[in-house]
mmCIF file of C-alpha atoms in Angstrom:
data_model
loop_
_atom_site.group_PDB
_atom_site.id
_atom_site.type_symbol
_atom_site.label_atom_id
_atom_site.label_comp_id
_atom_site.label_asym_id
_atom_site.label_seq_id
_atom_site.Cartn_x
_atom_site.Cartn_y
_atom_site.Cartn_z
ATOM 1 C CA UNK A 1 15.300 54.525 -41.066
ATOM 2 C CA UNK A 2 12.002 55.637 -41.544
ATOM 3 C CA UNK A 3 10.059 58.226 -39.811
ATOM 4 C CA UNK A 4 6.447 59.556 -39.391
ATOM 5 C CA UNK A 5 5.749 63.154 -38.848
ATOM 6 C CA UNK A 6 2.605 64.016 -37.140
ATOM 7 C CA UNK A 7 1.656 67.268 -37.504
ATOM 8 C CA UNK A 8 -0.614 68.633 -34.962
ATOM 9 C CA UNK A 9 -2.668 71.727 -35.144
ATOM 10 C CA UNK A 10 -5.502 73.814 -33.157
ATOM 11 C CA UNK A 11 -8.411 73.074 -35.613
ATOM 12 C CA UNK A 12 -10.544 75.893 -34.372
ATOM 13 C CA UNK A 13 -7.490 77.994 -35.027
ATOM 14 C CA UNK A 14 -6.763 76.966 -38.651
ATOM 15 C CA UNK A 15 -10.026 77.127 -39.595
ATOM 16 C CA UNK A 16 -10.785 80.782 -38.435
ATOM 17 C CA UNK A 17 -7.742 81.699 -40.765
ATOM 18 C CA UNK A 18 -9.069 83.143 -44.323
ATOM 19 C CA UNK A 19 -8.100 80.483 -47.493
ATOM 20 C CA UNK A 20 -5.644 82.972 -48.190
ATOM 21 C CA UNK A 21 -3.729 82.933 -44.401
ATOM 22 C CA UNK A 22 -3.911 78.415 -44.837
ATOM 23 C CA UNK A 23 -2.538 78.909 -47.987
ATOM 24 C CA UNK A 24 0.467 81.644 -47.223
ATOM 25 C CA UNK A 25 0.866 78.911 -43.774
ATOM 26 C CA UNK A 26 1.212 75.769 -46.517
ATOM 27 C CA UNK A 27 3.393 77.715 -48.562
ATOM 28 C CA UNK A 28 6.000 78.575 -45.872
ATOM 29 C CA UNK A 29 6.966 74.644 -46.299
ATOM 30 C CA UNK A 30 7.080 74.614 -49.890
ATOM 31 C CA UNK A 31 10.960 75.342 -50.326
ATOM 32 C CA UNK A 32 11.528 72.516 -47.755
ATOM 33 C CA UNK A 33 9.880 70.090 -49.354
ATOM 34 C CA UNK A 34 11.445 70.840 -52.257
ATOM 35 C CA UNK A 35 14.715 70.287 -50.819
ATOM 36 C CA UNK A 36 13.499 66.944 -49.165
ATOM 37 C CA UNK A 37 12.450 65.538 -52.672
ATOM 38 C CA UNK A 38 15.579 66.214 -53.705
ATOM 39 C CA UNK A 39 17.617 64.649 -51.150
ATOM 40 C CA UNK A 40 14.679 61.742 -51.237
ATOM 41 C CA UNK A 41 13.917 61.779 -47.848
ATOM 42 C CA UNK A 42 10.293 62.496 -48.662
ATOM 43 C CA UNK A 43 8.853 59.740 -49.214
ATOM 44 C CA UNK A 44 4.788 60.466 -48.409
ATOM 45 C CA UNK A 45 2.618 62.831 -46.689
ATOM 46 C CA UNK A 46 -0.515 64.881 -46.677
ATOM 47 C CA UNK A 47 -2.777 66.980 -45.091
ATOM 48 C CA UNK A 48 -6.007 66.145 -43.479
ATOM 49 C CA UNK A 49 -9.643 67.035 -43.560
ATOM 50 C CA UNK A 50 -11.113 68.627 -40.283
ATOM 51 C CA UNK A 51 -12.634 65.840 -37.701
ATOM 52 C CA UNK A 52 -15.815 66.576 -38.557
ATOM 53 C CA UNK A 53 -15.181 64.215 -41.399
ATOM 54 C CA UNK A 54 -13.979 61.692 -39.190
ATOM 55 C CA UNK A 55 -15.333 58.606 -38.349
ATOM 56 C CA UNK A 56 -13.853 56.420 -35.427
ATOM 57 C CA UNK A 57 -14.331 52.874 -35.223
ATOM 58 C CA UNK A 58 -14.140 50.729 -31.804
ATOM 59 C CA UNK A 59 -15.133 47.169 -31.419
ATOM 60 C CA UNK A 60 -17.109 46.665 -28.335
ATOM 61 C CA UNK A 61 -18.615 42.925 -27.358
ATOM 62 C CA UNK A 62 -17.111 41.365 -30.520
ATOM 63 C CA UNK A 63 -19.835 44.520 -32.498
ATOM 64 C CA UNK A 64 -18.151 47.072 -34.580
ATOM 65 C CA UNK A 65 -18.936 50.612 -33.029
ATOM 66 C CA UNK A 66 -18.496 54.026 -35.647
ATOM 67 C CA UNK A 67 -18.267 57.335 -34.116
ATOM 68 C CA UNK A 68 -18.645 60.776 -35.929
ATOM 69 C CA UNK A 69 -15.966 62.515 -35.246
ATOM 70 C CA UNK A 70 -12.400 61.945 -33.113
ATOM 71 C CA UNK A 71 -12.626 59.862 -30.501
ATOM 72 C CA UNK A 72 -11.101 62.030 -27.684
ATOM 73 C CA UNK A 73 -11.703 66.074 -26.972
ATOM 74 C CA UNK A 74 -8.131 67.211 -27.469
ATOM 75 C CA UNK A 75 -6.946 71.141 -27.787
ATOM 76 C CA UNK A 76 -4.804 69.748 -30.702
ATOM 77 C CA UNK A 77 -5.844 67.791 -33.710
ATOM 78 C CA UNK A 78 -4.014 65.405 -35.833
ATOM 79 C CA UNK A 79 -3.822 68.259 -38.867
ATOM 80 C CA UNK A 80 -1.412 65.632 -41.269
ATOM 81 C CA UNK A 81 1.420 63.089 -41.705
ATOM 82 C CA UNK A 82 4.729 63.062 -43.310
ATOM 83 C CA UNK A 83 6.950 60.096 -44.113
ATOM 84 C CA UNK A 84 10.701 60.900 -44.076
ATOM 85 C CA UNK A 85 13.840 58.729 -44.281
ATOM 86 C CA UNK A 86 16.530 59.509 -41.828
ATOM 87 C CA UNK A 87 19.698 58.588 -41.000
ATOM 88 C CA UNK A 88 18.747 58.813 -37.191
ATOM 89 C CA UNK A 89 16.575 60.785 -34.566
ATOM 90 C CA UNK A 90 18.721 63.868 -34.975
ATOM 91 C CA UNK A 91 18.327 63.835 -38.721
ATOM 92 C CA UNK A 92 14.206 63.632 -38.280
ATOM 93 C CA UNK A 93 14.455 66.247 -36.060
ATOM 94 C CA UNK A 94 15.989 68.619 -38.288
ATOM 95 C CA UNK A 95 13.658 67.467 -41.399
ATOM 96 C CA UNK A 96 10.913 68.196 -39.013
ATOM 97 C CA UNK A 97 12.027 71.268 -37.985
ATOM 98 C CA UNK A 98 11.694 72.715 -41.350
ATOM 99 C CA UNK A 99 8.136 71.945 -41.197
ATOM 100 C CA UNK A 100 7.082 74.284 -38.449
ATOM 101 C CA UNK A 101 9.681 77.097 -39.209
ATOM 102 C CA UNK A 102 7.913 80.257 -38.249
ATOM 103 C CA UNK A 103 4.750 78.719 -37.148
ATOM 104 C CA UNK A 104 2.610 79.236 -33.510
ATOM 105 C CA UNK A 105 -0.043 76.797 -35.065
ATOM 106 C CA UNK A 106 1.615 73.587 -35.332
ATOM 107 C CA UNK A 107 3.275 70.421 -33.425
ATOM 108 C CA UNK A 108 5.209 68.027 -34.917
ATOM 109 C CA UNK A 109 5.960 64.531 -33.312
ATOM 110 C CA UNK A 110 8.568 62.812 -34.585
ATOM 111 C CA UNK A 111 8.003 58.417 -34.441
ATOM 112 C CA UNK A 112 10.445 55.707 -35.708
ATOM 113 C CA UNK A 113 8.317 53.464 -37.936
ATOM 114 C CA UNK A 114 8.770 49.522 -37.016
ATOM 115 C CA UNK A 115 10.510 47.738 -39.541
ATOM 116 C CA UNK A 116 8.563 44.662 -40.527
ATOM 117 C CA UNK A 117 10.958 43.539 -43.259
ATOM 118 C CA UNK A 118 12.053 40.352 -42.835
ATOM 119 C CA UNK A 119 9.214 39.231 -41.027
ATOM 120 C CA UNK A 120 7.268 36.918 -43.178
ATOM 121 C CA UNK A 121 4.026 37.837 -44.409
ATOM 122 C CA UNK A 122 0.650 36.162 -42.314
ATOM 123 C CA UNK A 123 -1.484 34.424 -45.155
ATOM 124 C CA UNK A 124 -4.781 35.866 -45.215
ATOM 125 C CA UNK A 125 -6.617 33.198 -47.120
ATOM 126 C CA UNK A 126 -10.235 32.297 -45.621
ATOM 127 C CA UNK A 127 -10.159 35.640 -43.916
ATOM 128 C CA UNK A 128 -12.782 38.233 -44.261
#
């Protein structure tokens, strides 16, 4: 079954750490997913860029509203993803667990990812 990791982090936090501190924090994962390529359970994932690079986008009245930045004032931001294969809930767990090994800065949470095969495909044709 697959599984996406959300990785949650205090922006203002990460960002006050020198390039050196982000990179020694990245690193800490590195053997991990090393060991989750090998098993192939990783299948996808990255980090993001801060949300002052985002843009939201609402639809309001049938008119497409953009929005600098995230759309809600959190303490945490959404910092990155991960896509794992698990056998079950207990086995993402654990893969996620690897992830924030030694870390005060980070939340994972852990979401099943709806299986949509088997459900036939909507044609698209004519649509914009």
């Amino acid at each position: 079954m697959k599984y996406m990791l959300l990785t949650y982090l205090d922006e203002k936090a990460w960002l006050a750490l020198t390039p050196e501190e982000q990179e020694r924090e990245m690193n800490k994962c590195q053997p991990h997913i090393e060991k989750l390529l090998g098993t192939k359970k990783l299948l996808a994932g990255a980090p993001l860029h801060p949300t002052s690079m985002a843009t939201t986008i609402r639809s309001k009245g049938g008119k497409r509203l953009l929005t600098d930045g995230p759309f809600a004032e959190t303490r945490e931001q959404l910092g990155g993803y991960t896509l794992i294969e698990a056998d079950n809930l207990d086995d993402a767990i654990a893969i996620a667990s690897g992830f924030i090994v030694d870390s005060e800065i980070a939340t994972i949470e852990v979401r099943p990812i709806v299986d949509f095969s088997g459900v036939p495909a909507v044609p698209t044709e004519g649509k914009a």
